[in-house]
């Protein structure tokens, strides 16, 4: 199959490279010239484990290419995937579909032969109908189908997720689209990847329902963590105790500083808006959004309390600023709320992140970034762990105790054991224990 991927960000680039690895011929298009230039030179514009080798192999074998030229990439394609951003529209909470519709208009001009246009971006229910309407305006003679194929990959494990998905959801309104999509995903289907066909609107909603459910699960355990702190229970045991129930499952039950990232915050908001507009408000999700926002702010208060009620003039060392480990993505990361709140309370904030520094620096003015965890911790009054990168799990604690000026540790990911930290002389605070 010949596939054109419009948008070569986290989703477009990973999906494009994986489709090429299945044996399809893929052109990844992006309007960001610097991004395409980097890709053409073999440099990855994002940090994603395994991506560089996957891209290099498929470029080498002539199945994957990159361009800024959308017009030249459309003719001859069996399927054109739209994988552009759908951020929150400023001030409203709705998903901003400007990029999706702009890409649709651009590609419509150059369609030839029957082509399936697929929205891979996360888009609200009914977006496929509007994409179809725009294409029909430019090409009243038809010659296209519109499908929805939401993406469920997780940054940091994106290639594994794409190649071994729990399910592939495809929303179609006609047989031609169904046949082309089945052929594109045939290699995964052979691998037992369950391919699920639905109507287009249903596929669009499945993505939001999935993200809202996961955000709810995280928020639920975070509230349980607060309760555990008040009643002397341990949230990790509570999570295990409920997670072993197969109806609940163990994943997404790690208490922490609140969910962030490029998807949950904007997708929960967009679902709330869609539901309100449709006259069927999702009150649970509305509450999840509120509770999660408040939680990020509360984490700064937790640090201040652990420091004895004030961080004025104190040096706080933060390990991990990305919204989760194994990514450089800073979108809606809890650190973007916690660090400025500590600065506003008078702290001097130092930070280290294994991959996120470049993205984080412009978003966190005044924060001093360090190359490694140990130089970040030198002379610090307190250590705050915000992102649970593997390499923070086995820090040399004796060494740290020697270099820090104070001994306060606030572990917002529960990666250390309180008893051990106490034995080593740290004043240790975790979440929900
Ligand atoms: N990041 C994730 O983990 C993830 C997971 C599942 C779904 N999604 C969804 O996938 C979509 C894309 O997310 P992302 O994280 O890859 O975004 P991103 O911002 O990393 O990438 C989007 C890319 O599209 C390009 N672009 C925009 N308009 C274009 C146009 N007209 N022509 C060519 N290129 C254009 C941008 O330059 C950018 O490089 C979003 O809807 C998101 O919600 C993301």
Coordinates of C-alpha atoms and ligand atoms in Angstrom, one line a residue:
X1 CA 0.0 0.0 0.0
X2 CA 1.1 3.6 -0.6
X3 CA 0.5 5.7 2.5
X4 CA 0.9 9.4 3.0
X5 CA 1.2 10.6 6.6
X6 CA 0.4 14.3 7.1
X7 CA 2.1 15.5 10.3
X8 CA 5.3 13.9 11.5
X9 CA 5.1 14.5 15.2
X10 CA 5.0 11.8 17.9
X11 CA 2.1 10.0 16.3
X12 CA 2.7 10.6 12.6
X13 CA 6.4 9.7 12.7
X14 CA 6.0 6.6 14.8
X15 CA 2.9 5.4 12.8
X16 CA 4.6 6.2 9.5
X17 CA 7.8 4.4 10.4
X18 CA 5.9 1.3 11.7
X19 CA 3.7 1.2 8.6
X20 CA 6.9 1.2 6.5
X21 CA 8.3 -1.6 8.7
X22 CA 5.2 -3.6 7.8
X23 CA 6.3 -3.3 4.2
X24 CA 4.1 -0.4 3.0
X25 CA 5.5 2.6 1.2
X26 CA 5.2 5.7 3.4
X27 CA 5.8 9.4 2.8
X28 CA 5.8 11.5 6.0
X29 CA 4.9 15.1 5.3
X30 CA 5.4 18.0 7.7
X31 CA 5.2 21.7 7.2
X32 CA 7.9 22.3 9.8
X33 CA 11.0 22.6 7.6
X34 CA 13.4 22.2 10.5
X35 CA 11.7 18.9 11.4
X36 CA 11.9 17.5 7.9
X37 CA 15.5 18.7 7.5
X38 CA 16.4 16.9 10.7
X39 CA 14.7 13.7 9.6
X40 CA 16.3 13.8 6.1
X41 CA 19.7 14.1 7.9
X42 CA 18.8 11.0 10.1
X43 CA 18.2 13.1 13.3
X44 CA 15.0 12.4 15.3
X45 CA 13.1 15.6 16.2
X46 CA 11.7 13.8 19.3
X47 CA 13.0 11.4 21.9
X48 CA 11.4 8.0 21.5
X49 CA 13.2 4.8 22.4
X50 CA 14.0 2.7 19.3
X51 CA 12.7 5.3 16.8
X52 CA 16.0 6.3 15.3
X53 CA 17.0 2.7 14.3
X54 CA 13.5 2.0 13.0
X55 CA 13.5 5.1 10.8
X56 CA 17.0 4.5 9.5
X57 CA 16.2 0.9 8.5
X58 CA 13.1 1.8 6.6
X59 CA 14.7 4.8 4.9
X60 CA 17.7 2.6 3.9
X61 CA 15.3 0.1 2.4
X62 CA 13.5 2.9 0.5
X63 CA 10.1 2.4 2.1
X64 CA 10.1 5.6 4.2
X65 CA 10.7 9.2 3.0
X66 CA 10.2 12.7 4.3
X67 CA 9.1 15.9 2.7
X68 CA 7.5 19.3 3.2
X69 CA 5.7 19.0 -0.2
X70 CA 2.2 17.9 0.5
X71 CA 1.0 18.4 -3.1
X72 CA 3.5 15.9 -4.5
X73 CA 2.7 13.3 -1.8
X74 CA -1.0 13.0 -2.4
X75 CA -1.4 11.7 -5.9
X76 CA -1.1 7.9 -6.0
X77 CA -1.7 7.3 -2.3
X78 CA -4.1 4.5 -1.3
X79 CA -4.6 6.2 2.1
X80 CA -3.7 9.6 3.5
X81 CA -3.5 9.8 7.3
X82 CA -4.0 13.1 9.0
X83 CA -1.9 13.1 12.2
X84 CA -1.6 16.8 13.0
X85 CA -2.1 18.3 16.4
X86 CA -5.5 19.0 17.9
X87 CA -4.7 21.2 20.9
X88 CA -7.2 22.8 23.2
X89 CA -8.7 25.9 21.6
X90 CA -7.7 28.8 23.7
X91 CA -10.3 29.8 26.3
X92 CA -13.0 27.3 25.4
X93 CA -11.7 23.8 26.1
X94 CA -12.9 22.6 22.7
X95 CA -10.4 20.7 20.5
X96 CA -8.9 23.1 17.9
X97 CA -9.4 21.5 14.5
X98 CA -7.7 24.3 12.5
X99 CA -4.8 22.0 11.5
X100 CA -7.0 19.1 10.6
X101 CA -9.2 21.1 8.4
X102 CA -6.3 23.0 6.8
X103 CA -4.6 19.7 6.0
X104 CA -7.9 18.4 4.5
X105 CA -8.3 21.5 2.3
X106 CA -4.7 21.2 1.1
X107 CA -4.8 17.5 0.3
X108 CA -8.2 17.8 -1.4
X109 CA -6.7 19.8 -4.3
X110 CA -4.4 17.0 -5.2
X111 CA -6.4 13.8 -4.9
X112 CA -6.4 11.5 -7.9
X113 CA -7.9 8.0 -8.1
X114 CA -9.9 6.6 -5.1
X115 CA -8.2 7.6 -1.8
X116 CA -9.1 6.9 1.8
X117 CA -8.6 9.9 4.0
X118 CA -8.1 8.8 7.6
X119 CA -8.1 11.0 10.7
X120 CA -5.5 9.6 13.1
X121 CA -5.4 12.7 15.1
X122 CA -7.7 12.6 18.2
X123 CA -10.8 14.5 16.9
X124 CA -14.3 15.1 18.4
X125 CA -17.3 13.2 17.2
X126 CA -18.5 14.5 13.8
X127 CA -15.1 15.7 12.6
X128 CA -15.0 12.9 10.0
X129 CA -18.3 14.3 8.6
X130 CA -16.8 17.8 8.3
X131 CA -13.7 16.3 6.6
X132 CA -16.0 14.6 4.2
X133 CA -17.9 17.8 3.6
X134 CA -14.7 19.8 2.9
X135 CA -13.4 17.2 0.5
X136 CA -16.8 17.1 -1.3
X137 CA -16.7 20.9 -1.7
X138 CA -13.4 20.7 -3.5
X139 CA -14.1 17.4 -5.3
X140 CA -17.9 17.2 -5.9
X141 CA -17.2 14.3 -8.2
X142 CA -16.2 12.2 -5.2
X143 CA -13.4 9.6 -5.4
X144 CA -12.6 9.4 -1.7
X145 CA -13.7 7.8 1.5
X146 CA -13.2 9.2 5.0
X147 CA -12.3 6.9 7.9
X148 CA -11.4 7.4 11.5
X149 CA -8.5 5.5 13.0
X150 CA -7.7 6.9 16.5
X151 CA -4.2 6.1 17.9
X152 CA -3.7 4.6 21.3
X153 CA 0.1 4.5 21.5
X154 CA 1.9 5.8 24.6
X155 CA 4.9 8.0 24.3
X156 CA 8.0 6.2 25.6
X157 CA 6.6 2.8 24.5
X158 CA 5.2 4.0 21.2
X159 CA 6.8 1.5 18.8
X160 CA 5.9 -1.5 21.0
X161 CA 2.4 -0.2 21.4
X162 CA 1.9 0.4 17.7
X163 CA 3.2 -3.0 16.7
X164 CA 1.4 -4.9 19.5
X165 CA -1.7 -3.0 20.1
X166 CA -4.5 -4.1 22.5
X167 CA -6.8 -3.2 19.6
X168 CA -7.0 -1.3 16.4
X169 CA -10.2 0.8 16.0
X170 CA -11.3 1.8 12.6
X171 CA -14.5 3.7 11.9
X172 CA -15.7 3.5 8.3
X173 CA -18.9 4.3 6.4
X174 CA -18.2 2.3 3.2
X175 CA -16.8 -1.0 2.0
X176 CA -13.9 0.5 0.0
X177 CA -12.5 2.2 3.1
X178 CA -12.9 -1.0 5.1
X179 CA -11.0 -3.0 2.5
X180 CA -8.1 -0.5 2.3
X181 CA -7.8 -0.2 6.1
X182 CA -8.0 -4.0 6.5
X183 CA -5.1 -4.3 4.0
X184 CA -3.0 -1.7 5.8
X185 CA -3.4 -3.4 9.1
X186 CA -3.2 -7.0 7.7
X187 CA 0.4 -7.5 9.1
X188 CA -0.9 -6.7 12.6
X189 CA -4.0 -8.7 12.2
X190 CA -1.9 -11.7 11.3
X191 CA -0.1 -11.0 14.6
X192 CA -3.4 -11.4 16.4
X193 CA -3.8 -7.6 16.8
X194 CA -7.6 -7.3 17.1
X195 CA -8.9 -5.1 14.3
X196 CA -12.3 -3.6 15.3
X197 CA -14.5 -1.9 12.7
X198 CA -17.2 0.5 13.8
X199 CA -19.1 3.4 12.3
X200 CA -17.0 6.5 12.0
X201 CA -18.6 8.5 14.9
X202 CA -18.3 5.5 17.2
X203 CA -14.5 5.2 16.5
X204 CA -14.1 8.9 17.2
X205 CA -15.8 8.6 20.6
X206 CA -13.9 5.5 21.6
X207 CA -10.7 7.4 21.7
X208 CA -12.1 10.1 24.1
X209 CA -13.9 7.5 26.2
X210 CA -10.7 5.5 26.6
X211 CA -8.6 8.6 27.6
X212 CA -11.3 9.9 30.0
X213 CA -11.6 6.5 31.6
X214 CA -7.8 6.3 32.2
X215 CA -7.7 9.8 33.5
X216 CA -10.5 8.9 35.9
X217 CA -8.7 5.9 37.1
X218 CA -5.6 7.9 37.9
X219 CA -7.6 10.6 39.6
X220 CA -9.4 8.0 41.6
X221 CA -6.2 6.5 43.1
X222 CA -4.9 10.1 43.7
X223 CA -7.9 10.8 45.8
X224 CA -7.5 7.5 47.6
X225 CA -3.9 8.6 48.3
X226 CA -5.1 11.8 50.0
X227 CA -7.5 9.7 52.1
X228 CA -4.7 7.2 53.0
X229 CA -2.6 10.1 54.3
X230 CA -5.4 11.2 56.6
X231 CA -6.3 7.7 57.9
X232 CA -2.9 6.1 58.1
X233 CA -3.4 3.6 55.2
X234 CA -0.9 2.8 52.4
X235 CA -2.1 3.7 48.9
X236 CA 0.3 1.2 47.2
X237 CA -1.3 -1.6 49.1
X238 CA -4.8 -0.3 48.4
X239 CA -3.9 -0.1 44.7
X240 CA -2.6 -3.7 44.7
X241 CA -5.5 -4.8 46.8
X242 CA -8.0 -3.5 44.2
X243 CA -5.9 -4.0 41.1
X244 CA -5.7 -7.7 41.6
X245 CA -9.4 -7.8 41.0
X246 CA -9.6 -8.6 37.2
X247 CA -12.6 -6.3 36.8
X248 CA -10.4 -3.4 38.0
X249 CA -6.9 -4.3 36.8
X250 CA -3.5 -3.1 38.1
X251 CA -2.6 -0.5 35.6
X252 CA -3.0 3.3 36.0
X253 CA -3.2 2.9 39.8
X254 CA 0.0 4.6 40.7
X255 CA -0.7 7.7 42.9
X256 CA 1.3 10.7 41.9
X257 CA 1.2 14.5 41.1
X258 CA -1.8 14.3 38.7
X259 CA -1.9 13.4 35.0
X260 CA -0.4 15.6 32.4
X261 CA 0.9 15.1 28.9
X262 CA -0.2 15.8 25.3
X263 CA -3.5 13.8 25.6
X264 CA -5.3 13.4 28.8
X265 CA -5.7 17.1 29.8
X266 CA -6.9 18.2 26.4
X267 CA -8.9 15.1 25.6
X268 CA -10.8 15.2 28.9
X269 CA -11.6 18.9 28.4
X270 CA -12.7 18.3 24.8
X271 CA -15.0 15.4 25.9
X272 CA -16.6 17.6 28.5
X273 CA -17.3 20.2 25.8
X274 CA -18.7 17.7 23.3
X275 CA -20.9 16.2 25.9
X276 CA -22.2 19.5 27.1
X277 CA -22.9 20.6 23.5
X278 CA -24.7 17.4 22.9
X279 CA -26.9 17.9 26.0
X280 CA -25.4 14.8 27.8
X281 CA -22.9 16.2 30.3
X282 CA -20.2 13.8 31.6
X283 CA -20.2 14.9 35.2
X284 CA -17.7 12.4 36.3
X285 CA -15.2 13.6 33.7
X286 CA -15.9 17.2 34.6
X287 CA -15.0 16.5 38.2
X288 CA -11.9 14.5 37.2
X289 CA -10.6 17.6 35.3
X290 CA -11.2 19.9 38.3
X291 CA -9.7 17.4 40.8
X292 CA -6.6 16.9 38.7
X293 CA -6.0 20.7 38.2
X294 CA -6.2 21.2 41.9
X295 CA -3.9 18.3 42.6
X296 CA -1.0 19.8 40.6
X297 CA -1.2 23.0 42.7
X298 CA -1.6 20.9 45.9
X299 CA 1.8 19.2 45.2
X300 CA 3.6 22.5 45.5
X301 CA 1.9 23.0 48.9
X302 CA 3.0 19.5 49.9
X303 CA 6.7 20.4 49.1
X304 CA 6.3 23.6 51.1
X305 CA 4.8 21.8 54.1
X306 CA 7.6 19.2 53.9
X307 CA 10.1 22.0 54.1
X308 CA 8.6 23.2 57.4
X309 CA 6.0 25.6 56.0
X310 CA 8.3 27.9 53.9
X311 CA 10.7 27.5 50.9
X312 CA 11.7 31.2 51.0
X313 CA 15.3 31.4 50.1
X314 CA 15.6 27.6 50.0
X315 CA 17.3 25.7 47.2
X316 CA 15.0 23.0 45.8
X317 CA 16.4 20.3 43.5
X318 CA 13.8 18.7 41.2
X319 CA 14.5 15.4 39.5
X320 CA 12.3 14.8 36.4
X321 CA 10.2 17.5 34.7
X322 CA 8.7 15.7 31.7
X323 CA 5.1 14.5 32.1
X324 CA 6.3 10.9 32.3
X325 CA 9.6 9.0 31.9
X326 CA 11.1 8.0 28.5
X327 CA 9.8 11.1 26.6
X328 CA 11.0 14.7 26.2
X329 CA 7.4 15.8 26.0
X330 CA 6.6 18.7 28.4
X331 CA 3.0 19.3 27.3
X332 CA 0.8 20.0 30.4
X333 CA 3.5 18.4 32.7
X334 CA 2.7 18.7 36.4
X335 CA 6.2 20.3 36.7
X336 CA 4.9 23.3 34.8
X337 CA 2.5 24.1 37.7
X338 CA 4.7 22.9 40.6
X339 CA 8.0 24.6 39.8
X340 CA 6.5 28.1 39.2
X341 CA 4.5 27.8 42.5
X342 CA 7.7 27.0 44.4
X343 CA 9.5 29.9 42.7
X344 CA 6.5 32.2 43.6
X345 CA 6.9 31.0 47.2
X346 CA 10.6 32.2 47.2
X347 CA 12.5 29.0 46.3
X348 CA 15.5 28.8 44.1
X349 CA 14.6 25.9 41.8
X350 CA 17.2 23.6 40.2
X351 CA 16.3 20.7 38.0
X352 CA 17.6 17.8 36.0
X353 CA 15.8 15.7 33.4
X354 CA 17.5 13.0 31.3
X355 CA 15.8 14.1 28.0
X356 CA 13.5 17.0 28.7
X357 CA 15.8 19.9 29.3
X358 CA 15.7 21.4 25.9
X359 CA 11.9 21.4 25.8
X360 CA 11.6 22.5 29.4
X361 CA 14.0 25.4 29.5
X362 CA 11.9 27.9 27.7
X363 CA 8.8 26.8 29.6
X364 CA 10.4 27.2 33.1
X365 CA 12.1 30.5 33.2
X366 CA 14.4 31.0 36.2
X367 CA 14.9 27.3 36.8
X368 CA 18.6 26.3 36.7
X369 CA 19.1 23.1 34.7
X370 CA 21.9 20.6 35.4
X371 CA 23.5 17.8 33.4
X372 CA 23.1 15.1 36.0
X373 CA 21.2 14.4 39.2
X374 CA 24.2 14.7 41.6
X375 CA 25.2 18.2 40.5
X376 CA 21.6 19.2 40.6
X377 CA 21.4 18.1 44.3
X378 CA 24.6 19.8 45.4
X379 CA 23.8 22.2 48.2
X380 CA 20.0 21.6 47.9
X381 CA 17.8 22.0 51.0
X382 CA 15.2 19.6 49.5
X383 CA 14.9 17.0 46.7
X384 CA 11.6 16.7 44.9
X385 CA 11.1 13.7 42.5
X386 CA 8.4 14.5 40.0
X387 CA 9.1 12.1 37.1
X388 CA 10.1 8.5 37.8
X389 CA 12.9 8.0 35.2
X390 CA 14.5 4.5 35.8
X391 CA 17.8 6.1 36.6
X392 CA 16.3 7.9 39.6
X393 CA 15.3 4.7 41.2
X394 CA 18.7 3.7 42.3
X395 CA 20.4 6.9 43.2
X396 CA 23.5 6.7 45.5
X397 CA 21.6 7.9 48.6
X398 CA 24.6 8.1 50.9
X399 CA 26.4 10.3 48.3
X400 CA 23.3 12.5 48.1
X401 CA 23.0 12.9 51.8
X402 CA 26.6 14.1 51.8
X403 CA 26.2 16.7 49.1
X404 CA 22.7 18.1 50.1
X405 CA 22.5 21.0 52.6
X406 CA 19.2 19.8 54.0
X407 CA 17.7 16.4 54.0
X408 CA 14.1 16.8 52.9
X409 CA 13.0 14.4 50.2
X410 CA 9.5 14.7 48.6
X411 CA 8.9 11.6 46.4
X412 CA 5.8 12.3 44.3
X413 CA 6.1 8.9 42.5
X414 CA 6.7 6.7 45.5
X415 CA 9.9 5.2 44.1
X416 CA 11.7 5.0 47.5
X417 CA 10.8 3.2 50.7
X418 CA 10.1 5.4 53.7
X419 CA 11.9 3.1 56.2
X420 CA 15.1 3.0 54.3
X421 CA 15.1 6.8 53.7
X422 CA 14.5 7.3 57.4
X423 CA 17.4 5.0 58.3
X424 CA 19.6 7.1 56.1
X425 CA 18.6 10.3 57.9
X426 CA 16.3 11.8 55.3
X427 CA 13.0 13.5 56.2
X428 CA 11.0 11.6 53.6
X429 CA 7.5 12.4 52.3
X430 CA 5.7 10.3 49.7
X431 CA 2.2 10.2 48.2
X432 CA -0.5 8.3 50.1
X433 CA 1.7 6.3 52.5
Ligands
LIG1 N1 1.4 12.1 21.5 C1 0.7 11.1 21.8 O1 1.1 10.3 22.6 C2 -0.6 10.8 21.1 C3 -1.2 9.5 21.3 C4 -2.4 9.3 20.7 C5 -3.0 10.3 19.9 N2 -2.5 11.5 19.8 C6 -3.1 12.5 18.9 O2 -2.4 12.5 17.7 C7 -2.4 13.9 17.1 C8 -1.0 14.3 16.9 O3 -0.3 14.4 18.1 P1 1.2 14.5 18.2 O4 1.6 14.4 19.6 O5 1.9 13.7 17.2 O6 1.4 16.1 17.7 P2 2.7 16.9 17.3 O7 2.5 18.3 17.6 O8 3.9 16.2 17.9 O9 2.8 16.7 15.7 C9 1.9 17.3 14.8 C10 2.7 17.6 13.6 O10 1.8 18.0 12.5 C11 2.5 19.0 11.8 N3 1.5 19.7 10.9 C12 0.4 20.5 11.3 N4 -0.3 20.9 10.3 C13 0.3 20.4 9.2 C14 0.0 20.4 7.8 N5 -1.1 21.1 7.3 N6 0.8 19.7 6.9 C15 1.8 19.0 7.4 N7 2.2 18.9 8.7 C16 1.4 19.6 9.6 C17 3.2 19.9 12.8 O11 4.2 20.6 12.2 C18 3.7 18.8 13.8 O12 5.0 18.4 13.4 C19 -3.2 14.7 18.2 O13 -4.5 14.8 17.8 C20 -3.0 13.9 19.4 O14 -4.1 14.1 20.3 C21 -1.2 11.8 20.3

